Coordinates of N, CA and C and ligand atoms in Angstrom, one line a residue:
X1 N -24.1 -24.8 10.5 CA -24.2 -23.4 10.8 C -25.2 -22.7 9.9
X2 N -26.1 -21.8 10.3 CA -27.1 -21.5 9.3 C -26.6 -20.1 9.0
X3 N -27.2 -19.8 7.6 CA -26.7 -19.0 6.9 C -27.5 -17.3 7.0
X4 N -26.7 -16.3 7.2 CA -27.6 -15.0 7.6 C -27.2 -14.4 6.3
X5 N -27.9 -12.9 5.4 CA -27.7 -12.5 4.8 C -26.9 -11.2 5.3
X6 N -25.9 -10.4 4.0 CA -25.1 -9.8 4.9 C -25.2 -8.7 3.3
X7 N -24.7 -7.2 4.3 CA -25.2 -5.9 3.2 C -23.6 -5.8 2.8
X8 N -23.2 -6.0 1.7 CA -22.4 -5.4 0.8 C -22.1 -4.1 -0.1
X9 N -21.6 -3.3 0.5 CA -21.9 -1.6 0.1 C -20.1 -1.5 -0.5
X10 N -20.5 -0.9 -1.9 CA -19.3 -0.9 -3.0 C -19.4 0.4 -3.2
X11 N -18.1 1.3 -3.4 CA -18.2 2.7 -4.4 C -17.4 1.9 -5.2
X12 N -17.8 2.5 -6.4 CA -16.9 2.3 -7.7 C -16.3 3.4 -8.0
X13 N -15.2 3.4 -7.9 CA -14.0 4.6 -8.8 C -13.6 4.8 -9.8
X14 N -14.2 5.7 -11.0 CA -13.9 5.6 -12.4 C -12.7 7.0 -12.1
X15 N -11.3 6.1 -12.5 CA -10.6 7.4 -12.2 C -10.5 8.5 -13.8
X16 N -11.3 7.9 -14.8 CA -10.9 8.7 -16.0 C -12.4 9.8 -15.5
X17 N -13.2 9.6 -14.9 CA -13.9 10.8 -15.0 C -13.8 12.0 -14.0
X18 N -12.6 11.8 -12.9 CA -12.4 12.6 -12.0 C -11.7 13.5 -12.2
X19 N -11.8 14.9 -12.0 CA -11.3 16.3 -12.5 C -10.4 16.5 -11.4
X20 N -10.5 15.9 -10.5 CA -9.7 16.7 -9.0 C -10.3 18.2 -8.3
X21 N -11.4 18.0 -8.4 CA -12.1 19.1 -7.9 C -12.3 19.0 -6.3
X22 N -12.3 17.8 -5.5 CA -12.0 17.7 -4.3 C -13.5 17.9 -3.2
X23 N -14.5 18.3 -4.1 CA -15.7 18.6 -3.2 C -16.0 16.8 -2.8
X24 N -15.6 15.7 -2.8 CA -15.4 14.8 -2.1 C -15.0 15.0 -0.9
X25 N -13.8 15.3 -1.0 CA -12.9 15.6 0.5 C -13.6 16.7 1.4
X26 N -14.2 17.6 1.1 CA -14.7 18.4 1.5 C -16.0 18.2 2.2
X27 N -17.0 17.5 1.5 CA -18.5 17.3 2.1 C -18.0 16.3 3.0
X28 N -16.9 15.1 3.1 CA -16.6 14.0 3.8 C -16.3 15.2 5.2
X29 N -15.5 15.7 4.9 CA -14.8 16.7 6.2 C -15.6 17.4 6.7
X30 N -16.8 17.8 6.2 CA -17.8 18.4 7.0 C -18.5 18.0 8.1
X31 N -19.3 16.7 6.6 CA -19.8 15.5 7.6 C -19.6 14.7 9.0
X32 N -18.1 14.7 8.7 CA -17.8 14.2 10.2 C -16.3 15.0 10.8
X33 N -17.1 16.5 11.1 CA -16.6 17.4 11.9 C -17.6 17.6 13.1
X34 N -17.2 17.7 13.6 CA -17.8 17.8 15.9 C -18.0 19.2 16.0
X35 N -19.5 20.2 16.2 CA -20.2 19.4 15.4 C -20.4 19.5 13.7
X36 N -21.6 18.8 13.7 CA -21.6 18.2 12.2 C -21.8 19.4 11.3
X37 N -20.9 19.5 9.7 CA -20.9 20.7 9.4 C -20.4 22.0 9.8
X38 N -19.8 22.0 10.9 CA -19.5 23.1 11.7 C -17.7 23.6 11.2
X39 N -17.0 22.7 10.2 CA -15.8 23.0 9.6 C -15.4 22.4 8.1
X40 N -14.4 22.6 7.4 CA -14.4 22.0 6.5 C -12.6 21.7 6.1
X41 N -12.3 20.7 6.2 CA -10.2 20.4 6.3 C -10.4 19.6 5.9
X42 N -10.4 19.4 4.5 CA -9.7 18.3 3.7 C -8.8 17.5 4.8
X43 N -7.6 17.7 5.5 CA -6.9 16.7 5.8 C -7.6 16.2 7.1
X44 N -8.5 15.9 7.4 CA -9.9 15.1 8.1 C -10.6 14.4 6.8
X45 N -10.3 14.3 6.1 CA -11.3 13.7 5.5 C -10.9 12.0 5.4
X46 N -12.0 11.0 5.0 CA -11.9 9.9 4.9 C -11.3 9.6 3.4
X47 N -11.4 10.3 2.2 CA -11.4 10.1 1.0 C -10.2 11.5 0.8
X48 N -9.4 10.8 0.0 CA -8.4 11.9 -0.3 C -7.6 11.6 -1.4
X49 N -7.5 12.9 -2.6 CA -7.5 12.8 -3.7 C -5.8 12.9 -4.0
X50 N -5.3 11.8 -4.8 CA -3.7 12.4 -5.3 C -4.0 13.1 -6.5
X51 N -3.5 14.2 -6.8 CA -3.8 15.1 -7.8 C -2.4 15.4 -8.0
X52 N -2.1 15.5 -9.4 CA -1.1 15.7 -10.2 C -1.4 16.5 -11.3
X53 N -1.6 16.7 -12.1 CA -2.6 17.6 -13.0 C -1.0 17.3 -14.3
X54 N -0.1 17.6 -13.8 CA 1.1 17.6 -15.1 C 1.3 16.5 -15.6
X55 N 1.2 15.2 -14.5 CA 1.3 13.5 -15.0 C -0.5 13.7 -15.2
X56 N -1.8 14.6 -15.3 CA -2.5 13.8 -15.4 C -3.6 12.7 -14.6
X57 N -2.8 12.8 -13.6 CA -3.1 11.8 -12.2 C -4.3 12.6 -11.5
X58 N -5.7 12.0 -11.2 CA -6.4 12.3 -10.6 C -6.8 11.1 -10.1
X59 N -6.6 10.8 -8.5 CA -7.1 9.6 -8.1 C -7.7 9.7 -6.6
X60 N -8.9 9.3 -6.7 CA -9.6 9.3 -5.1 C -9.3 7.7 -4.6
X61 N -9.0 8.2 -3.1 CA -8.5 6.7 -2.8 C -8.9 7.4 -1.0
X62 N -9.8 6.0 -1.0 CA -10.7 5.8 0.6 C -9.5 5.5 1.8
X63 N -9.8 5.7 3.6 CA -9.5 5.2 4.0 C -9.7 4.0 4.6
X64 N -8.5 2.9 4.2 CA -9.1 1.6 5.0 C -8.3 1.6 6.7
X65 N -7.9 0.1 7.1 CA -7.4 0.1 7.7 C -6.3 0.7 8.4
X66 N -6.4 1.1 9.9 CA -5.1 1.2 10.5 C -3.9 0.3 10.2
X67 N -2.5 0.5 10.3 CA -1.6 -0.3 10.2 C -0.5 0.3 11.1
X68 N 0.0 -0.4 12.3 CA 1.2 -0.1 12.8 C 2.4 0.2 12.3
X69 N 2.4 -0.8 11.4 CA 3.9 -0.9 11.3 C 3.9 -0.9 9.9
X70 N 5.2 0.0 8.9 CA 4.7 0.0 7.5 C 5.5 -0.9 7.2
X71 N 5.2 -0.7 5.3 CA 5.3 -2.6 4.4 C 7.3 -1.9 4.1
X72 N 7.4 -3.3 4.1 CA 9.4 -3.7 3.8 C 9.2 -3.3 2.7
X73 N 8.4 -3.1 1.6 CA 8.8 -2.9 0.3 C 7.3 -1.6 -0.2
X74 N 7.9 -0.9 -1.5 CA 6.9 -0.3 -1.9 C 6.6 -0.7 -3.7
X75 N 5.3 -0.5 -3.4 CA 4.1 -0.6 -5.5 C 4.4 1.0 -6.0
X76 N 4.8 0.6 -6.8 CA 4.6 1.7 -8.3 C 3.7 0.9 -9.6
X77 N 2.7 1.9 -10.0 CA 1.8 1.1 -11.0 C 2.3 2.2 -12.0
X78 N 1.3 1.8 -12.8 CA 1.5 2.3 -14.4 C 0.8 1.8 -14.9
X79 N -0.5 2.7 -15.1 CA -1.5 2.0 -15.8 C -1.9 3.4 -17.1
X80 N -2.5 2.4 -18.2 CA -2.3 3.7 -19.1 C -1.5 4.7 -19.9
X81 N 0.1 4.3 -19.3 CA 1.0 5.0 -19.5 C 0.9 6.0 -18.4
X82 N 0.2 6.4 -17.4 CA 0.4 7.0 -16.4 C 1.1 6.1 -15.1
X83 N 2.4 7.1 -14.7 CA 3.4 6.2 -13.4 C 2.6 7.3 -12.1
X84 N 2.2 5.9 -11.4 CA 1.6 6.8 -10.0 C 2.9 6.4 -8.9
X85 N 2.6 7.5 -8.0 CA 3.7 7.7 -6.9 C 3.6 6.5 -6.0
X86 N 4.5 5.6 -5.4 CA 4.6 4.5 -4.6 C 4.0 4.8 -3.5
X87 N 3.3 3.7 -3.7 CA 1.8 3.6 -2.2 C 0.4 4.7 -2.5
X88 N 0.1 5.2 -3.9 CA -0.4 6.1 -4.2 C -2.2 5.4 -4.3
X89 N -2.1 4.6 -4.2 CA -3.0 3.6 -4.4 C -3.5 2.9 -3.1
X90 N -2.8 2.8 -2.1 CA -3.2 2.3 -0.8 C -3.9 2.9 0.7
X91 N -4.4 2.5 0.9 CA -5.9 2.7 1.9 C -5.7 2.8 3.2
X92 N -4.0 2.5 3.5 CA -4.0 2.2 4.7 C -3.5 3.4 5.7
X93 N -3.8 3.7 6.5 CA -3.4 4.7 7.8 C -2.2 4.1 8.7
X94 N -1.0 4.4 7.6 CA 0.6 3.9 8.4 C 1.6 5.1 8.5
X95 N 2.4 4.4 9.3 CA 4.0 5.4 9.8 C 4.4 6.1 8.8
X96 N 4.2 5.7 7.5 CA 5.3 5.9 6.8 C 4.6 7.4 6.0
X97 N 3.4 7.9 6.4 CA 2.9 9.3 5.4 C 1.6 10.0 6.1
X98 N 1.8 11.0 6.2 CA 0.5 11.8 7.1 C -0.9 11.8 6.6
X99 N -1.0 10.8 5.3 CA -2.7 11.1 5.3 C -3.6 10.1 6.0
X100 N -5.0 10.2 6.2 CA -6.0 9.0 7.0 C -5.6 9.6 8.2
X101 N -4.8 10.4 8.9 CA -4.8 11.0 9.8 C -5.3 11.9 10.4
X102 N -6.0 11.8 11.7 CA -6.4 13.5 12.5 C -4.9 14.4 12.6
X103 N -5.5 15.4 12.0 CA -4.3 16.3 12.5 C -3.3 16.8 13.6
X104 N -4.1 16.9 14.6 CA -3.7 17.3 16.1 C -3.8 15.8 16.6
X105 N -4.4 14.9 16.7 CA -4.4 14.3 17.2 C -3.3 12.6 16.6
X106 N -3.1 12.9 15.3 CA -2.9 11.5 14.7 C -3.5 10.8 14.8
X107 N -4.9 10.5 15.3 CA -5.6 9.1 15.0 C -5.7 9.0 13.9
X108 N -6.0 7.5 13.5 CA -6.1 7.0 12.2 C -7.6 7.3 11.8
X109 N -8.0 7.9 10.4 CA -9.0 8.0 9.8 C -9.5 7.0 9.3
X110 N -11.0 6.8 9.0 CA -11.4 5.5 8.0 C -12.5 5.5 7.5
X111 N -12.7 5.6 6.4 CA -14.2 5.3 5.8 C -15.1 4.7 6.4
X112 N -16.2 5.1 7.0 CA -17.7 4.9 7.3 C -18.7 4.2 6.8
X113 N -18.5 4.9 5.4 CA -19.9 5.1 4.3 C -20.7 5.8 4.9
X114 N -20.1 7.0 5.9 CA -21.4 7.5 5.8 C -22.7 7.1 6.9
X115 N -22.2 6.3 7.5 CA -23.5 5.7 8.2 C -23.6 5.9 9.3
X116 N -24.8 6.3 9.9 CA -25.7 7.7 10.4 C -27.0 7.5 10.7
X117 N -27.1 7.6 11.8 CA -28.8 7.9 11.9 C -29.5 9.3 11.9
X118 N -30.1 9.7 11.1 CA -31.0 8.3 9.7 C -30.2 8.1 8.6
X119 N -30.2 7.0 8.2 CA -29.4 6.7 7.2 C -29.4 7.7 5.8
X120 N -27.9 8.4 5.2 CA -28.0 8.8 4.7 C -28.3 7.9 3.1
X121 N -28.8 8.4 1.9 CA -29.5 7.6 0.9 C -27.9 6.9 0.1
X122 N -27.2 7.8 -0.2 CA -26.2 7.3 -0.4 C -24.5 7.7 0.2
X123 N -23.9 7.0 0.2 CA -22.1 8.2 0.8 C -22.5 9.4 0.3
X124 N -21.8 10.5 1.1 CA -22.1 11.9 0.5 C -21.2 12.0 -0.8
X125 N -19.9 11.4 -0.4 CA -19.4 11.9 -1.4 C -19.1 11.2 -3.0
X126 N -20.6 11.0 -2.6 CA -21.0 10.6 -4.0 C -21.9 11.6 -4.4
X127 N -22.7 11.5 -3.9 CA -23.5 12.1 -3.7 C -23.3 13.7 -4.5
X128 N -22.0 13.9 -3.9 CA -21.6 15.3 -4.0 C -20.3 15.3 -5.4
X129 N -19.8 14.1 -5.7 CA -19.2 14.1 -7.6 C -20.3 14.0 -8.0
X130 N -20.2 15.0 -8.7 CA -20.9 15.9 -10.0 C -20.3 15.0 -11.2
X131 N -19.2 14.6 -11.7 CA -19.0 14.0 -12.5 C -19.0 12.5 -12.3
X132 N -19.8 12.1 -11.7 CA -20.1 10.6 -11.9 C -18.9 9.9 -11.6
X133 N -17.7 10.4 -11.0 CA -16.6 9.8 -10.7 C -16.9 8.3 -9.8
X134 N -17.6 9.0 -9.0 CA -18.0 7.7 -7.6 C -19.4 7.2 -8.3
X135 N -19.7 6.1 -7.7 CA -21.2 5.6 -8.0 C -21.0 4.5 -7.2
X136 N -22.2 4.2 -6.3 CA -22.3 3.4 -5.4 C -23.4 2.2 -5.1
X137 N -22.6 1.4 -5.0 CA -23.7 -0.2 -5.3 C -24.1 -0.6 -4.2
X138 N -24.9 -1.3 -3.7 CA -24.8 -2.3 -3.1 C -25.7 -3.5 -3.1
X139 N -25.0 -4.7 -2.3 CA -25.7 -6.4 -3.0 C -25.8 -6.8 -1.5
X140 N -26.6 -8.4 -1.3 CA -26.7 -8.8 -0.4 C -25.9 -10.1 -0.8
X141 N -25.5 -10.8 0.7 CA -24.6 -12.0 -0.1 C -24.6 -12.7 1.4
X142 N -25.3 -14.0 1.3 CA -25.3 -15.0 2.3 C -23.9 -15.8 2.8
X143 N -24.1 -15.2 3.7 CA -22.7 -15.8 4.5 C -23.1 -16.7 5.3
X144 N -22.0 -17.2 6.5 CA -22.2 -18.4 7.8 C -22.6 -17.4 8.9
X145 N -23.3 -17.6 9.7 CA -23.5 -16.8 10.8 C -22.5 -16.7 11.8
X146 N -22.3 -15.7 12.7 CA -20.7 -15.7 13.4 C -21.0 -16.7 14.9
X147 N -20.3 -17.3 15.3 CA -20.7 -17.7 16.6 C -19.6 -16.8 17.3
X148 N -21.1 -15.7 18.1 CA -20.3 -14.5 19.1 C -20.1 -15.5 20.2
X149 N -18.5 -15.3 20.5 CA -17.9 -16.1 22.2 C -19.1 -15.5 23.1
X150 N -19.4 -15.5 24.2 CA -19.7 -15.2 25.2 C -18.4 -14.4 25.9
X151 N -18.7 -13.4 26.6 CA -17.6 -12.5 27.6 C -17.1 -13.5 28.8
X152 N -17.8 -14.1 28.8 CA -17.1 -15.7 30.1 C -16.0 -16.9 28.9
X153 N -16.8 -16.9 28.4 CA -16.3 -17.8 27.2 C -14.7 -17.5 26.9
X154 N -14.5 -15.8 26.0 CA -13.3 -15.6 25.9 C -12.4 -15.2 27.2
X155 N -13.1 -15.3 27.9 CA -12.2 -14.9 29.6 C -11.4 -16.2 30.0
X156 N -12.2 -17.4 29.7 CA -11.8 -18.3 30.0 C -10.8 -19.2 29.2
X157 N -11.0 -18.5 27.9 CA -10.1 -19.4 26.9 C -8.7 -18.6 27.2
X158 N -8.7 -17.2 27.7 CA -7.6 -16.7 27.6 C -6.9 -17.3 29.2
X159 N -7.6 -17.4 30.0 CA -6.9 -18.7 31.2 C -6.5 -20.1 31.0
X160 N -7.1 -20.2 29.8 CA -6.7 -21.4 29.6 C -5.2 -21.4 28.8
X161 N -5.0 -20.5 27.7 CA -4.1 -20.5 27.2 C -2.5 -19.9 28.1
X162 N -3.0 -19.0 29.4 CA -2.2 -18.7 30.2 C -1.9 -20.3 31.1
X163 N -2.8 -20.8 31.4 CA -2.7 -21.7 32.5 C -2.4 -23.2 32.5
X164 N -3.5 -23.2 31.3 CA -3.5 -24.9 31.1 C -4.8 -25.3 31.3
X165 N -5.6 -26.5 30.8 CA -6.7 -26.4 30.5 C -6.9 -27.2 32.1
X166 N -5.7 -28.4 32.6 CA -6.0 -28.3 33.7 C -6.3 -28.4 35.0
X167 N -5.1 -27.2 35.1 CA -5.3 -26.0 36.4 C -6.3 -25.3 36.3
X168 N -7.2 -24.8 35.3 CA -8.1 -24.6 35.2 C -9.3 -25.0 35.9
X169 N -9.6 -25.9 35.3 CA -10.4 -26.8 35.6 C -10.5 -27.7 37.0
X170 N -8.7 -27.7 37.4 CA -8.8 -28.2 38.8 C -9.3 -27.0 39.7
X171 N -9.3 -25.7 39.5 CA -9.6 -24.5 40.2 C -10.8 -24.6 39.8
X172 N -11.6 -24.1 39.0 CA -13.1 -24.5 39.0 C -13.8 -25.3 40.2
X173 N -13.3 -26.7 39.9 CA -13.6 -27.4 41.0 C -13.5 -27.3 42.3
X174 N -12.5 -26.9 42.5 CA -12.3 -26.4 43.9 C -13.0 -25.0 44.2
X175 N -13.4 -24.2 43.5 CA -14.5 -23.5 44.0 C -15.9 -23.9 43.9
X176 N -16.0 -24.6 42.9 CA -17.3 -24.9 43.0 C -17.5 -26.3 45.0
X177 N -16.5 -26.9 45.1 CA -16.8 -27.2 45.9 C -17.3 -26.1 47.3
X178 N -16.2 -25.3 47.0 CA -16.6 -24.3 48.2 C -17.8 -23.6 48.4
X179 N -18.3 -23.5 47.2 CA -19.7 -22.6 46.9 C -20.6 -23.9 47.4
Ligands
SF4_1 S1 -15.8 14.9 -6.2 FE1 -15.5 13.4 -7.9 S2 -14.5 14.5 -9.5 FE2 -14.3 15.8 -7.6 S3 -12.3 15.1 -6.8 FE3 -13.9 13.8 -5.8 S4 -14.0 12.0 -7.1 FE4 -12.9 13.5 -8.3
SF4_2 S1 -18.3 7.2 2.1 FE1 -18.6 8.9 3.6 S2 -17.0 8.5 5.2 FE2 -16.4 7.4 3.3 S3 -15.1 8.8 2.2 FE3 -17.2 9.1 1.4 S4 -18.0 10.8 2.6 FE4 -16.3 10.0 3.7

């Protein structure tokens, strides 16, 4: 299988230099308001800050994946001597808490990076920490190339797994004789 090169795009989160100022959440929610710029709601946004100011706790944390169904157990960390709130750390858009969500609508929210034609130079909301909180990498890194199914291909595997490989195939034949 030959090998393609593939773009790897990192923010890095230094959470000791974030103040909780939130113009993250804010340029993100601009950015991708309909149209662009035309509002600004933190709770649209891809990136959303736990802010605690009395524990100390300032933490930006991206959206990743949707998840249907939430986890049987929950994480409490403590790092530093700071105790963050269970699940305070996770990325995921689930049942169990209203953030990564559209408002009106509930869809699940999720980080982009930003990407846009024309490409923006870096995430905005990097762009837009003033205190160096965010900083954004990126590497190239040689993977295996994907073998894309064909649209006949997975049509057919999914008959096969309904049918049998074959009835399948005895049906094939018998049209191809008809044709
Ligand atoms: S813009 Fe930077 S400093 Fe402000 S809340 Fe976001 S990550 Fe923290
Ligand atoms: S990278 Fe772009 S889409 Fe992702 S949180 Fe930052 S501003 Fe929002």
């Amino acid at each position: 299988m030959s090998k393609v090169k593939k773009k790897v795009k990192v923010i890095k989160i230094d959470v000791d230099k974030c103040n909780g100022c939130r113009a993250c959440e804010m340029i993100c929610s601009a950015f991708h308001a309909n149209p662009k710029y035309s509002s600004i709601n933190p709770a649209m946004s891809r990136i959303r800050l736990i802010r605690e100011p009395l524990k100390d706790v300032y933490l930006p944390v991206y959206a990743g994946q949707h998840t249907a169904a939430e986890c049987l157990g929950r994480d409490k960390y403590v790092i530093d001597g700071k105790e963050y709130d269970e699940c305070d750390f996770c990325r995921a858009s689930c049942p169990s808490r209203d953030v990564f969500k559209e408002p009106d609508s509930g869809l699940p929210l999720k980080c982009d990076m930003c990407e846009d034609d024309p490409p923006q130079e870096k995430p905005l909301c990097v762009q837009w920490c003033i205190n160096d909180a965010l900083t954004y990498e990126e590497r190239e890194e040689e993977v295996e190339e994907e073998v894309k199914m064909e649209d006949v291909e997975i049509g057919l595997e999914s008959m096969v797994d309904k049918y049998g490989l074959q009835k399948v195939m005895d049906t094939v034949a018998r049209m191809s004789k008809k044709g």
